[in-house]
Amino acid sequence: MGLEDGEVSLLKCLELAMFDGVCALTGNQVGEKTGDAREFDTYEKLIHAYHRQVEYITRQAVSMANKSQQIYSKYAPNPLRSCLIAGCIEKGRDYKSGGPIYGHGQILTEGIADTADSLAAIKHFVFEEKSISMSELLSALSSDFENSPEIYSKLSKYKKFGNDDSYVDKIAGEILEHFFRYLNTLTTFRGGKYSGGCSTFERAPGYGRAVGAMPNGHRRGNPLLADSIGATPGRDIKGPTAALKSVMNYNQRLATSGLVFNIKFEKSLFSSEKGKSSFINLAKTYFNGGGQQMSVNVLSRDELAAAKKNPEKYKNLIVRVGGYSDYFVNLSPDLQDSIIMRTGFEL
Amino acid sequence: MSTAVIFNIQRFCIHDGDGIRTTVFLKGCPLRCIWCHNPESQKMSRELMFYSSRCTKCGRCEEICSNRRISDQKLDIARENCTLCGKCIEACLNGANEMCGREISAQEAYAEVKKDSIFYETSGGGMTVSGGEPAMQSDFTLELLELAAKDGMSRAIETCGYGERSFYERANELGTTFLFDLKAADSEKHKRLTGVGNEKIISNLEYLAENNADIVIRLPMIPDINDSDYDIEKMSEIIKRLSGKIKYAEIMPYHNLGISKEEGLGRTPLVNQPNVPKETVEKWIEKFAEFCVCVKQSK
């Protein structure tokens, strides 16, 4: 039984690694001092700094989670739910106080694809091709690309997660594995282990707003951030099989707190028998290949755009985001945009 | 080791044969159908595509290319002087310029096709070679088909039928499904619409039918161009003659998605009609039925 105890934005950790622990939005020192990135002469040194930032921020998240869980267990027990979880009745303890047989804690993650895309771009342009120096990159990021349209264009056009490209997908797999393995070394106040997962639900826009410009072409404060374990919305352009291959590349067995994959299809796919059977075969292949969860929306993009414009006409339009369904018209404009942008595979 | 000029490798194609497929689109076609929906596939050489809707007239490409001039909020390209150097593609911040066509070896293309093997296994899909015309770069196409045959992967080609007999012979030996176009039954008319007569095409089709090939006949139907009662009667005769030797025949109704690509190539489309409504397709199917031929609508 996992508890949703906290969440870590990997993209923010990369920002901290690039700016020696300083937040690009506020100028405050919020991370560790991991060194001036302009002096990193190899990609490995950058990754080392990034790992240190992730570990530092994760320890902070865990320490806060442990405190808040202690408070919850004391002041907000949940006897009904505890009755339904094995171990609680036998031990006479609430599920928040260590009653369950498996008492692990859960820290979720945000921005995996954006971080992988950013690292891939840095690796390629700064360390391999050497066509952009780290100093040029940092100054472009600091100005939110205002004075560097060429750098912005290069970075935005570069390969992205979600297209079955091993260069980026490998990095995504590595950063997720590092985060999950590190989490497993930390313990909850109840004595259990922490485990990782990723399901961004409605929270991704908030994490998008909390980072400055990034090397994947993310503009400062842009709410558009990767949707759970999938691509940054609109960046997976090779169709559903490629998008699925990218997320099948993760070591999903490590994610004991669950990995959510959202995929959206236009209505037209389901208008023919061939379309329906093709969808079934996509899902079968994903689960045979170790996929944990797939949330499916069937909509037309026009329908969503129309719904945003005339909410009164679409009061009954329900969308699924992760394991969560809501009325589209009740969502914030930011989240509505991110759902409209989120891959809609047409045929 | 053969190479070819291709313009796309598209994954999750579900209309080009059984199951989930990956389609390799070859550049170059011996026909010039006036309604062509892949106009960028006609010439075998590389071509520059320019999408004016993405152009902000910022002048960056004008600075580096003497063939480009912005006047009255419009970008003019002297295409006859273009050397396809590709510098405009790098200069553009909005992706308004694209190069269509790249040379690739059969091995490389096949490696890309194989990326979706797990989906073919689940769905009974595989590889389709299309174009353009796969018979025009026959060494490459046959090598792809051989590689697929060796792996037991399902393989199909979409062809206009205007290739050398030896190509169809070898492709059939390799256990290929032929998605075979029939554009007009009358040779004179075929020549007016596509630039070539249809004798060679019909002869290849009959050869394949006689040699137990796996054949689907595809009928691109364009309103007021090849859909008269007479056209349908003549096409029905051919289909009837081959009955029992083909899997089925299907109608591919005209659509206008190729128009923006014609414009991207700096050309004016020869046929520009609205998409075909469902009722028209039903009417065609009824007409074929009057001549005792059952055709499907492509899905």
XYZ file of C-alpha atoms in Angstrom:
646
model
C 0.000 0.000 0.000
C 1.658 3.183 -1.124
C 0.817 6.650 -0.022
C 1.123 9.644 -2.273
C 3.674 11.330 -0.115
C 5.541 13.691 -2.369
C 6.735 14.514 -5.831
C 10.051 15.517 -7.423
C 10.453 17.471 -10.657
C 13.462 16.029 -12.476
C 13.437 19.002 -14.839
C 13.909 21.399 -11.923
C 16.821 19.253 -10.724
C 18.475 19.585 -14.131
C 17.980 23.348 -13.994
C 19.710 23.375 -10.601
C 22.587 21.291 -11.987
C 23.062 23.816 -14.794
C 22.976 26.843 -12.491
C 24.973 25.572 -9.498
C 21.868 25.037 -7.388
C 20.314 28.443 -8.085
C 16.637 28.652 -9.068
C 16.338 30.330 -12.477
C 13.052 31.986 -11.571
C 13.840 33.459 -8.151
C 17.643 33.556 -8.025
C 17.575 31.743 -4.667
C 20.016 28.964 -3.792
C 17.601 26.042 -3.470
C 19.795 23.138 -4.554
C 23.280 21.993 -3.666
C 26.313 23.820 -4.971
C 27.440 21.362 -7.625
C 29.819 23.628 -9.520
C 29.806 26.039 -12.441
C 28.420 24.091 -15.417
C 30.675 26.074 -17.786
C 33.581 24.171 -16.289
C 32.108 20.730 -16.951
C 34.232 19.383 -19.783
C 32.361 16.096 -20.175
C 28.742 15.027 -20.271
C 29.463 12.679 -17.364
C 30.364 15.646 -15.142
C 27.018 17.249 -15.929
C 25.196 13.994 -15.178
C 27.098 13.700 -11.917
C 25.931 17.192 -10.890
C 22.387 16.337 -11.977
C 22.390 13.140 -9.917
C 23.575 15.064 -6.859
C 20.754 17.604 -7.291
C 18.157 14.839 -7.707
C 19.430 13.094 -4.576
C 19.501 16.311 -2.572
C 15.969 17.364 -3.609
C 14.650 13.824 -3.106
C 16.040 13.733 0.445
C 14.247 17.017 1.110
C 10.999 15.670 -0.364
C 11.309 12.536 1.757
C 12.048 14.475 4.917
C 8.970 16.643 4.339
C 6.884 13.603 3.470
C 7.947 11.870 6.676
C 6.934 14.892 8.734
C 3.606 15.327 7.004
C 2.810 11.619 7.272
C 3.500 11.728 11.002
C 1.033 14.598 11.321
C -1.538 12.803 9.145
C -1.245 9.617 11.119
C -1.800 11.471 14.337
C -4.548 13.893 13.334
C -6.219 12.367 10.287
C -6.539 8.600 10.674
C -8.770 6.767 8.203
C -10.343 3.797 10.000
C -12.697 2.748 7.193
C -9.938 2.509 4.572
C -7.664 0.821 7.119
C -10.262 -1.953 7.573
C -9.898 -2.771 3.902
C -6.107 -3.072 3.885
C -4.457 -6.296 4.965
C -2.502 -6.024 8.197
C -4.213 -3.010 9.801
C -6.819 -4.957 11.817
C -4.284 -7.581 12.908
C -1.873 -4.937 14.172
C -4.611 -2.617 15.451
C -3.035 0.279 13.588
C -4.241 2.793 11.025
C -2.845 2.415 7.520
C -1.093 5.753 7.879
C 0.672 4.597 11.051
C 2.256 1.408 9.790
C -0.721 -0.993 9.894
C -0.367 -2.547 6.404
C 1.851 -5.563 5.680
C 3.618 -3.592 2.975
C 4.202 -0.114 4.338
C 6.176 1.587 1.608
C 5.975 5.268 0.798
C 5.541 6.754 -2.610
C 7.309 9.647 -4.279
C 6.171 10.499 -7.772
C 8.149 12.202 -10.484
C 7.449 14.920 -13.044
C 9.067 15.992 -16.290
C 10.911 12.794 -17.306
C 10.630 13.366 -21.073
C 11.474 17.075 -20.819
C 14.578 16.224 -18.781
C 15.657 13.458 -21.173
C 15.141 15.757 -24.184
C 17.162 18.501 -22.467
C 20.017 16.159 -21.586
C 20.038 14.698 -25.104
C 20.278 18.195 -26.605
C 23.130 19.189 -24.261
C 24.966 15.924 -24.915
C 24.669 16.377 -28.673
C 25.225 20.115 -29.194
C 27.574 20.939 -26.294
C 29.653 17.802 -25.807
C 29.583 15.864 -29.092
C 29.041 18.265 -31.965
C 30.368 21.194 -29.885
C 28.341 23.679 -31.954
C 26.942 25.440 -28.871
C 29.158 26.151 -25.866
C 27.840 25.657 -22.350
C 28.297 29.354 -21.759
C 26.227 30.255 -24.841
C 23.587 27.772 -23.785
C 23.336 29.135 -20.240
C 23.041 32.697 -21.452
C 20.352 31.676 -23.975
C 18.428 29.963 -21.181
C 18.828 32.938 -18.833
C 17.308 35.273 -21.419
C 14.506 32.763 -22.165
C 15.980 32.543 -25.714
C 15.011 36.188 -26.369
C 18.440 36.993 -27.837
C 19.200 33.576 -29.297
C 16.549 32.570 -31.839
C 19.063 30.311 -33.657
C 19.877 28.346 -30.523
C 16.172 28.084 -29.716
C 15.412 26.795 -33.202
C 18.215 24.205 -33.088
C 17.197 22.930 -29.669
C 13.484 22.790 -30.463
C 14.045 20.866 -33.694
C 16.340 18.287 -32.072
C 15.154 14.715 -31.443
C 12.609 14.178 -28.694
C 11.414 11.368 -26.463
C 8.325 9.508 -27.721
C 9.623 8.723 -31.213
C 11.376 5.389 -30.580
C 14.797 7.013 -30.876
C 17.280 5.117 -28.751
C 19.547 8.158 -28.181
C 16.866 9.993 -26.174
C 14.964 6.961 -24.887
C 18.130 5.535 -23.323
C 18.698 8.761 -21.372
C 15.061 8.744 -20.207
C 15.451 5.146 -19.027
C 18.670 5.976 -17.167
C 17.332 9.030 -15.317
C 14.179 7.207 -14.269
C 16.189 4.225 -13.062
C 18.580 6.448 -11.111
C 15.684 8.231 -9.385
C 13.848 5.003 -8.503
C 16.949 3.228 -7.236
C 17.920 6.195 -5.084
C 14.393 6.363 -3.639
C 14.606 2.706 -2.646
C 17.474 3.576 -0.293
C 15.324 5.976 1.735
C 12.923 4.938 4.477
C 9.559 6.185 5.688
C 8.935 7.119 9.308
C 7.012 3.838 9.536
C 10.152 1.950 8.614
C 9.186 0.966 5.071
C 11.019 1.782 1.857
C 10.206 4.545 -0.555
C 9.284 3.574 -4.091
C 8.797 5.606 -7.214
C 6.055 6.113 -9.748
C 4.875 8.604 -12.304
C 1.350 9.834 -12.894
C 1.253 13.573 -13.387
C -2.558 13.870 -13.429
C -3.537 17.533 -13.389
C -0.319 18.739 -11.784
C 2.061 18.907 -14.761
C 1.195 22.537 -15.704
C 2.211 23.724 -12.221
C 5.633 22.067 -12.547
C 5.998 23.533 -16.031
C 5.430 27.016 -14.668
C 8.053 26.434 -11.963
C 11.050 26.089 -14.321
C 12.937 28.574 -16.432
C 13.926 28.061 -20.067
C 15.368 24.585 -20.671
C 17.551 22.993 -23.399
C 14.630 21.013 -24.868
C 13.138 24.330 -26.027
C 10.921 24.766 -22.956
C 10.190 28.490 -22.513
C 10.328 30.028 -19.049
C 7.200 29.213 -17.065
C 5.490 27.384 -19.932
C 2.849 25.124 -18.359
C 3.244 22.484 -21.072
C 5.191 19.618 -19.508
C 5.480 15.893 -20.208
C 2.286 13.991 -19.621
C 3.127 11.266 -17.062
C 5.687 8.889 -18.630
C 4.879 10.019 -22.187
C 6.309 12.711 -24.409
C 6.095 16.450 -23.960
C 2.703 17.186 -25.570
C 2.972 17.592 -29.333
C 6.556 16.259 -29.525
C 5.826 12.627 -30.399
C 5.290 12.732 -34.130
C 5.947 9.170 -35.306
C 2.629 7.652 -34.377
C 1.389 5.411 -31.597
C 3.741 2.452 -32.160
C 6.798 4.682 -31.756
C 5.284 6.405 -28.698
C 4.616 3.001 -27.124
C 8.108 1.689 -27.929
C 9.616 4.700 -26.174
C 7.736 4.067 -22.935
C 8.285 0.292 -23.176
C 11.979 1.093 -23.015
C 11.653 2.086 -19.341
C 12.431 -0.575 -16.776
C 8.804 -0.515 -15.630
C 9.355 -3.260 -13.023
C 11.225 -0.748 -10.858
C 8.187 1.502 -10.625
C 6.312 -0.200 -7.828
C 4.144 2.887 -7.365
C 2.873 2.756 -10.933
C 3.593 4.345 -14.295
C 0.748 5.975 -16.187
C 0.808 6.269 -19.963
C -1.839 8.484 -21.572
C -2.663 8.102 -25.218
C -5.310 9.860 -27.231
C -6.943 8.777 -30.461
C -9.170 10.619 -32.811
C -12.651 9.165 -33.078
C -12.020 8.140 -36.671
C -9.823 5.214 -35.595
C -12.859 3.454 -34.177
C -15.105 3.973 -37.180
C -13.859 0.795 -38.908
C -13.328 -2.795 -37.802
C -9.707 -2.558 -38.932
C -9.200 0.515 -36.753
C -10.710 -1.187 -33.723
C -8.638 -4.342 -34.089
C -5.496 -2.262 -34.623
C -6.161 -0.462 -31.356
C -6.620 -3.769 -29.534
C -3.325 -5.015 -30.994
C -1.517 -1.863 -29.849
C -2.758 -2.383 -26.298
C -1.931 -6.114 -26.306
C 1.598 -5.422 -27.503
C 2.111 -2.796 -24.806
C 1.016 -5.036 -21.950
C 2.896 -8.058 -23.319
C 5.969 -5.834 -23.343
C 5.722 -4.943 -19.668
C 3.473 -1.869 -19.804
C 1.663 -1.202 -16.527
C -1.202 1.107 -17.395
C -2.574 2.819 -20.480
C -5.236 5.512 -20.260
C -7.085 6.093 -23.500
C -9.062 9.085 -24.709
C -11.079 8.989 -27.910
C -11.878 12.453 -29.147
C -11.529 14.718 -32.099
C -9.156 17.610 -31.649
C -11.742 19.954 -33.174
C -14.197 18.755 -30.595
C -11.819 19.659 -27.788
C -11.001 23.055 -29.260
C -14.727 23.696 -29.667
C -15.332 22.578 -26.103
C -12.788 25.041 -24.817
C -14.444 27.827 -26.797
C -18.066 26.992 -26.009
C -18.006 25.166 -22.675
C -21.769 25.438 -22.302
C -22.264 23.059 -25.233
C -19.898 20.403 -23.918
C -20.877 20.029 -20.308
C -20.980 16.248 -20.571
C -17.622 15.747 -22.272
C -15.507 13.589 -20.003
C -11.763 13.159 -20.442
C -9.403 10.797 -18.728
C -6.106 12.095 -17.405
C -4.113 9.303 -15.834
C -6.484 7.244 -13.726
C -8.691 10.237 -13.382
C -11.761 11.345 -15.310
C -13.197 14.814 -15.214
C -15.502 17.061 -17.128
C -13.339 18.823 -19.658
C -15.120 22.147 -19.109
C -14.188 22.109 -15.427
C -10.452 21.978 -16.123
C -8.213 25.030 -16.079
C -7.448 26.619 -19.473
C -3.811 25.475 -19.097
C -4.776 21.877 -18.585
C -7.350 22.094 -21.391
C -4.572 23.280 -23.714
C -2.241 20.516 -22.654
C -4.946 17.913 -23.376
C -5.671 19.460 -26.783
C -1.953 19.409 -27.559
C -1.426 15.933 -26.182
C -0.851 13.523 -28.992
C -3.952 12.903 -31.035
C -3.038 10.204 -33.504
C -5.032 10.493 -36.690
C -5.465 8.021 -39.464
C 23.462 -3.753 -51.256
C 21.087 -1.477 -53.169
C 19.998 2.029 -52.347
C 16.956 4.084 -53.293
C 15.533 7.553 -52.905
C 12.632 7.457 -50.487
C 10.487 10.238 -49.086
C 9.039 8.623 -45.990
C 8.916 5.567 -43.777
C 5.574 5.665 -42.043
C 4.694 3.524 -39.050
C 1.259 2.379 -37.866
C -0.211 2.252 -41.375
C -3.443 0.310 -41.190
C -4.785 0.845 -44.704
C -1.918 -0.671 -46.683
C -2.556 -4.376 -46.134
C -3.256 -6.668 -43.159
C -2.584 -5.719 -39.537
C -0.381 -2.892 -38.314
C 2.216 -2.073 -40.980
C 5.147 0.176 -41.766
C 5.129 1.630 -45.255
C 8.290 2.625 -47.131
C 7.470 5.346 -49.667
C 9.801 5.379 -52.665
C 10.319 8.481 -54.760
C 9.874 8.267 -58.514
C 6.920 7.116 -60.603
C 6.552 6.383 -64.341
C 2.979 7.685 -64.268
C 1.707 11.250 -63.907
C -1.862 10.788 -62.715
C -3.612 14.134 -62.838
C -5.185 13.554 -59.393
C -1.965 12.300 -57.732
C -2.251 12.643 -53.945
C 1.490 12.171 -53.387
C 2.839 14.663 -55.941
C 6.197 14.728 -54.133
C 6.593 11.066 -55.106
C 6.632 11.632 -58.871
C 10.216 12.793 -59.477
C 12.947 10.464 -58.296
C 15.347 13.265 -57.390
C 15.196 15.257 -54.176
C 12.889 18.285 -54.110
C 12.498 21.327 -51.887
C 9.081 21.800 -50.323
C 8.121 25.279 -49.125
C 5.042 25.782 -46.928
C 3.979 29.428 -47.173
C 1.569 29.079 -44.257
C 4.546 28.577 -41.912
C 6.579 31.466 -43.395
C 6.739 34.672 -41.336
C 8.638 36.626 -44.054
C 11.434 37.223 -41.528
C 14.023 37.407 -44.297
C 16.518 34.945 -42.807
C 16.495 32.674 -45.870
C 16.627 35.672 -48.220
C 19.908 36.687 -46.568
C 21.625 33.403 -47.386
C 20.014 32.540 -50.735
C 20.024 34.687 -53.852
C 17.081 32.747 -55.307
C 14.726 34.139 -52.704
C 13.053 37.533 -52.700
C 10.435 38.919 -50.354
C 8.158 41.538 -51.872
C 4.628 42.611 -50.980
C 4.626 40.303 -47.982
C 5.250 37.331 -50.246
C 8.304 35.090 -50.637
C 9.190 34.225 -54.223
C 11.570 31.358 -54.951
C 13.387 31.041 -58.273
C 13.151 27.257 -58.177
C 14.887 26.831 -61.536
C 18.115 28.096 -59.915
C 17.782 26.064 -56.703
C 20.742 23.728 -56.113
C 19.044 21.913 -53.197
C 21.883 22.957 -50.873
C 19.435 22.903 -47.957
C 20.797 26.033 -46.238
C 17.303 27.573 -46.182
C 16.084 24.637 -44.102
C 18.664 25.388 -41.402
C 18.066 29.127 -41.578
C 14.299 28.908 -41.115
C 13.100 29.073 -37.528
C 9.603 27.845 -38.357
C 10.225 24.767 -40.470
C 8.728 26.340 -43.621
C 11.323 24.593 -45.823
C 11.650 20.840 -46.030
C 13.747 18.564 -48.192
C 11.711 15.794 -49.725
C 13.689 12.680 -50.559
C 16.775 11.013 -49.114
C 18.945 8.176 -50.269
C 18.887 5.115 -48.073
C 20.152 1.547 -48.335
C 17.734 -1.374 -48.207
C 19.438 -2.547 -45.002
C 18.899 0.805 -43.301
C 15.278 1.041 -44.436
C 14.645 -2.503 -43.275
C 16.152 -1.731 -39.856
C 13.598 1.070 -39.513
C 10.770 -1.257 -40.598
C 11.863 -3.884 -38.071
C 11.431 -1.432 -35.194
C 7.726 -2.305 -35.072
C 8.171 -6.103 -35.328
C 6.458 -6.651 -31.989
C 3.337 -4.962 -33.344
C 3.388 -7.055 -36.542
C 3.569 -10.214 -34.465
C 0.494 -9.242 -32.457
C -1.543 -7.954 -35.409
C -0.412 -10.039 -38.373
C 1.024 -6.956 -40.037
C 4.353 -6.259 -41.683
C 6.010 -4.156 -44.357
C 4.455 -2.423 -47.350
C 6.559 -0.830 -50.087
C 4.766 2.025 -51.802
C 5.596 5.181 -53.675
C 5.952 6.494 -56.077
C 6.364 3.184 -57.776
C 8.289 0.354 -56.066
C 9.026 -1.274 -59.445
C 10.950 1.812 -60.532
C 13.721 1.174 -57.992
C 13.340 -2.554 -58.344
C 16.685 -3.742 -56.904
C 15.998 -1.909 -53.675
C 12.396 -3.103 -53.441
C 13.358 -6.718 -54.139
C 16.117 -6.584 -51.529
C 13.605 -5.278 -48.964
C 11.176 -8.056 -49.895
C 13.958 -10.651 -49.602
C 14.933 -9.392 -46.145
C 11.306 -9.554 -45.006
C 10.829 -13.004 -46.544
C 13.909 -14.264 -44.701
C 12.403 -13.090 -41.391
C 8.955 -14.433 -42.274
C 7.567 -10.902 -42.074
C 4.391 -10.159 -44.046
C 5.267 -8.150 -47.173
C 3.215 -6.165 -49.677
C 3.744 -3.664 -52.461
C 1.460 -0.966 -53.800
C 2.032 -0.746 -57.520
C 0.648 1.014 -60.571
C 1.587 -2.111 -62.533
C 3.861 -0.302 -64.965
C 7.078 -2.163 -64.156
C 9.206 -4.803 -65.840
C 7.805 -8.340 -65.913
C 10.942 -9.738 -64.248
C 10.253 -7.526 -61.221
C 6.742 -8.913 -60.722
C 8.012 -12.440 -61.309
C 10.637 -12.172 -58.591
C 8.338 -10.304 -56.161
C 5.748 -13.054 -56.592
C 8.341 -15.764 -55.948
C 9.074 -13.965 -52.678
C 5.450 -14.338 -51.532
C 4.406 -10.718 -51.833
C 0.869 -9.321 -51.637
C 0.170 -7.009 -54.586
C -2.054 -3.995 -54.007
C -2.486 -3.381 -57.713
C -3.993 -0.155 -59.098
C -6.450 -0.089 -61.974
C -7.016 3.511 -62.973
C -8.898 3.234 -66.274
C -9.842 0.281 -68.480
C -9.565 2.089 -71.777
C -5.923 2.514 -72.835
C -6.441 5.839 -74.655
C -8.156 7.257 -71.607
C -5.492 5.777 -69.314
C -2.898 7.623 -71.349
C -4.783 10.927 -71.096
C -5.134 10.591 -67.314
C -1.760 9.117 -66.365
C 0.601 9.725 -69.269
C 0.904 6.055 -70.302
C -1.312 3.450 -71.938
C -2.426 0.452 -69.864
C -1.404 -2.539 -72.035
C 1.723 -3.292 -70.010
C -0.226 -2.857 -66.758
C -3.046 -5.211 -67.737
C -0.534 -7.742 -69.009
C 1.384 -7.706 -65.681
C -1.887 -8.012 -63.782
C -2.933 -11.006 -65.882
C 0.481 -12.586 -65.470
C 0.260 -12.319 -61.659
C -3.312 -13.621 -61.681
C -2.240 -16.630 -63.734
C 0.645 -17.328 -61.373
C -1.304 -17.592 -58.131
C -0.206 -14.220 -56.799
C -1.936 -12.671 -53.804
C -3.716 -9.701 -55.459
C -5.976 -6.907 -54.285
C -7.177 -4.634 -57.095
C -7.444 -0.996 -56.105
C -9.606 1.446 -58.013
C -8.766 5.112 -57.506
C -12.101 6.757 -58.373
C -12.265 10.446 -59.208
C -15.675 12.072 -59.810
C -16.255 13.163 -63.420
C -12.839 11.849 -64.434
C -12.929 8.045 -64.377
C -16.352 7.242 -62.910
C -18.697 7.293 -65.931
C -20.996 4.326 -66.428
C -18.833 3.339 -69.386
C -15.635 3.477 -67.262
C -17.226 1.304 -64.592
C -18.553 -1.166 -67.156
C -15.101 -1.581 -68.727
C -13.329 -1.918 -65.362
C -15.947 -4.483 -64.327
C -15.106 -6.553 -67.399
C -11.465 -6.783 -66.359
C -12.313 -7.633 -62.761
C -14.823 -10.292 -63.876
C -12.249 -11.847 -66.159
C -9.915 -12.258 -63.161
C -12.552 -13.447 -60.732
C -11.356 -16.281 -58.514
C -7.766 -15.189 -59.076
C -7.842 -12.001 -57.021
C -8.708 -11.588 -53.354
C -11.054 -8.654 -53.905
C -11.277 -5.202 -55.503
C -11.648 -2.016 -53.518
C -12.476 1.591 -54.306
C -10.038 4.311 -53.207
C -12.154 7.475 -53.354
C -10.412 10.712 -54.410
C -9.316 12.990 -51.553
C -7.716 16.408 -51.684
C -4.975 16.020 -49.060
C -2.374 16.241 -51.827
C -3.278 19.838 -52.711
C -1.112 21.496 -50.054
C 1.816 19.313 -51.172
C 1.400 20.490 -54.779
C 1.559 24.039 -53.470
C 4.600 23.134 -51.366
C 6.342 22.091 -54.602
C 5.402 25.408 -56.183
C 2.960 23.769 -58.605
C -0.710 24.182 -59.382
C -2.796 21.038 -58.897
C -4.442 19.673 -62.049
C -7.420 18.281 -60.140
C -8.807 20.156 -57.177
C -12.167 18.812 -56.052
C -13.946 18.424 -52.747
C -13.541 15.090 -50.952
C -15.907 12.377 -52.190
C -19.073 12.017 -50.070
C -20.122 8.591 -48.804
C -23.214 8.607 -51.048
C -21.086 8.815 -54.187
C -19.013 5.824 -53.114
C -22.208 3.865 -52.452
C -23.471 4.847 -55.892
C -20.247 3.537 -57.474
C -20.497 0.273 -55.576
C -24.081 -0.153 -56.845
C -22.982 0.571 -60.369
C -20.282 -2.123 -60.196
C -22.924 -4.482 -58.808
C -25.084 -3.834 -61.892
C -22.229 -5.339 -63.881
C -22.119 -8.268 -61.452
C -18.912 -7.160 -59.743
C -18.598 -6.810 -56.005
C -16.205 -4.081 -54.869
C -15.484 -2.885 -51.338
C -14.728 0.547 -50.056
C -11.224 0.798 -48.693
C -11.094 1.149 -44.937
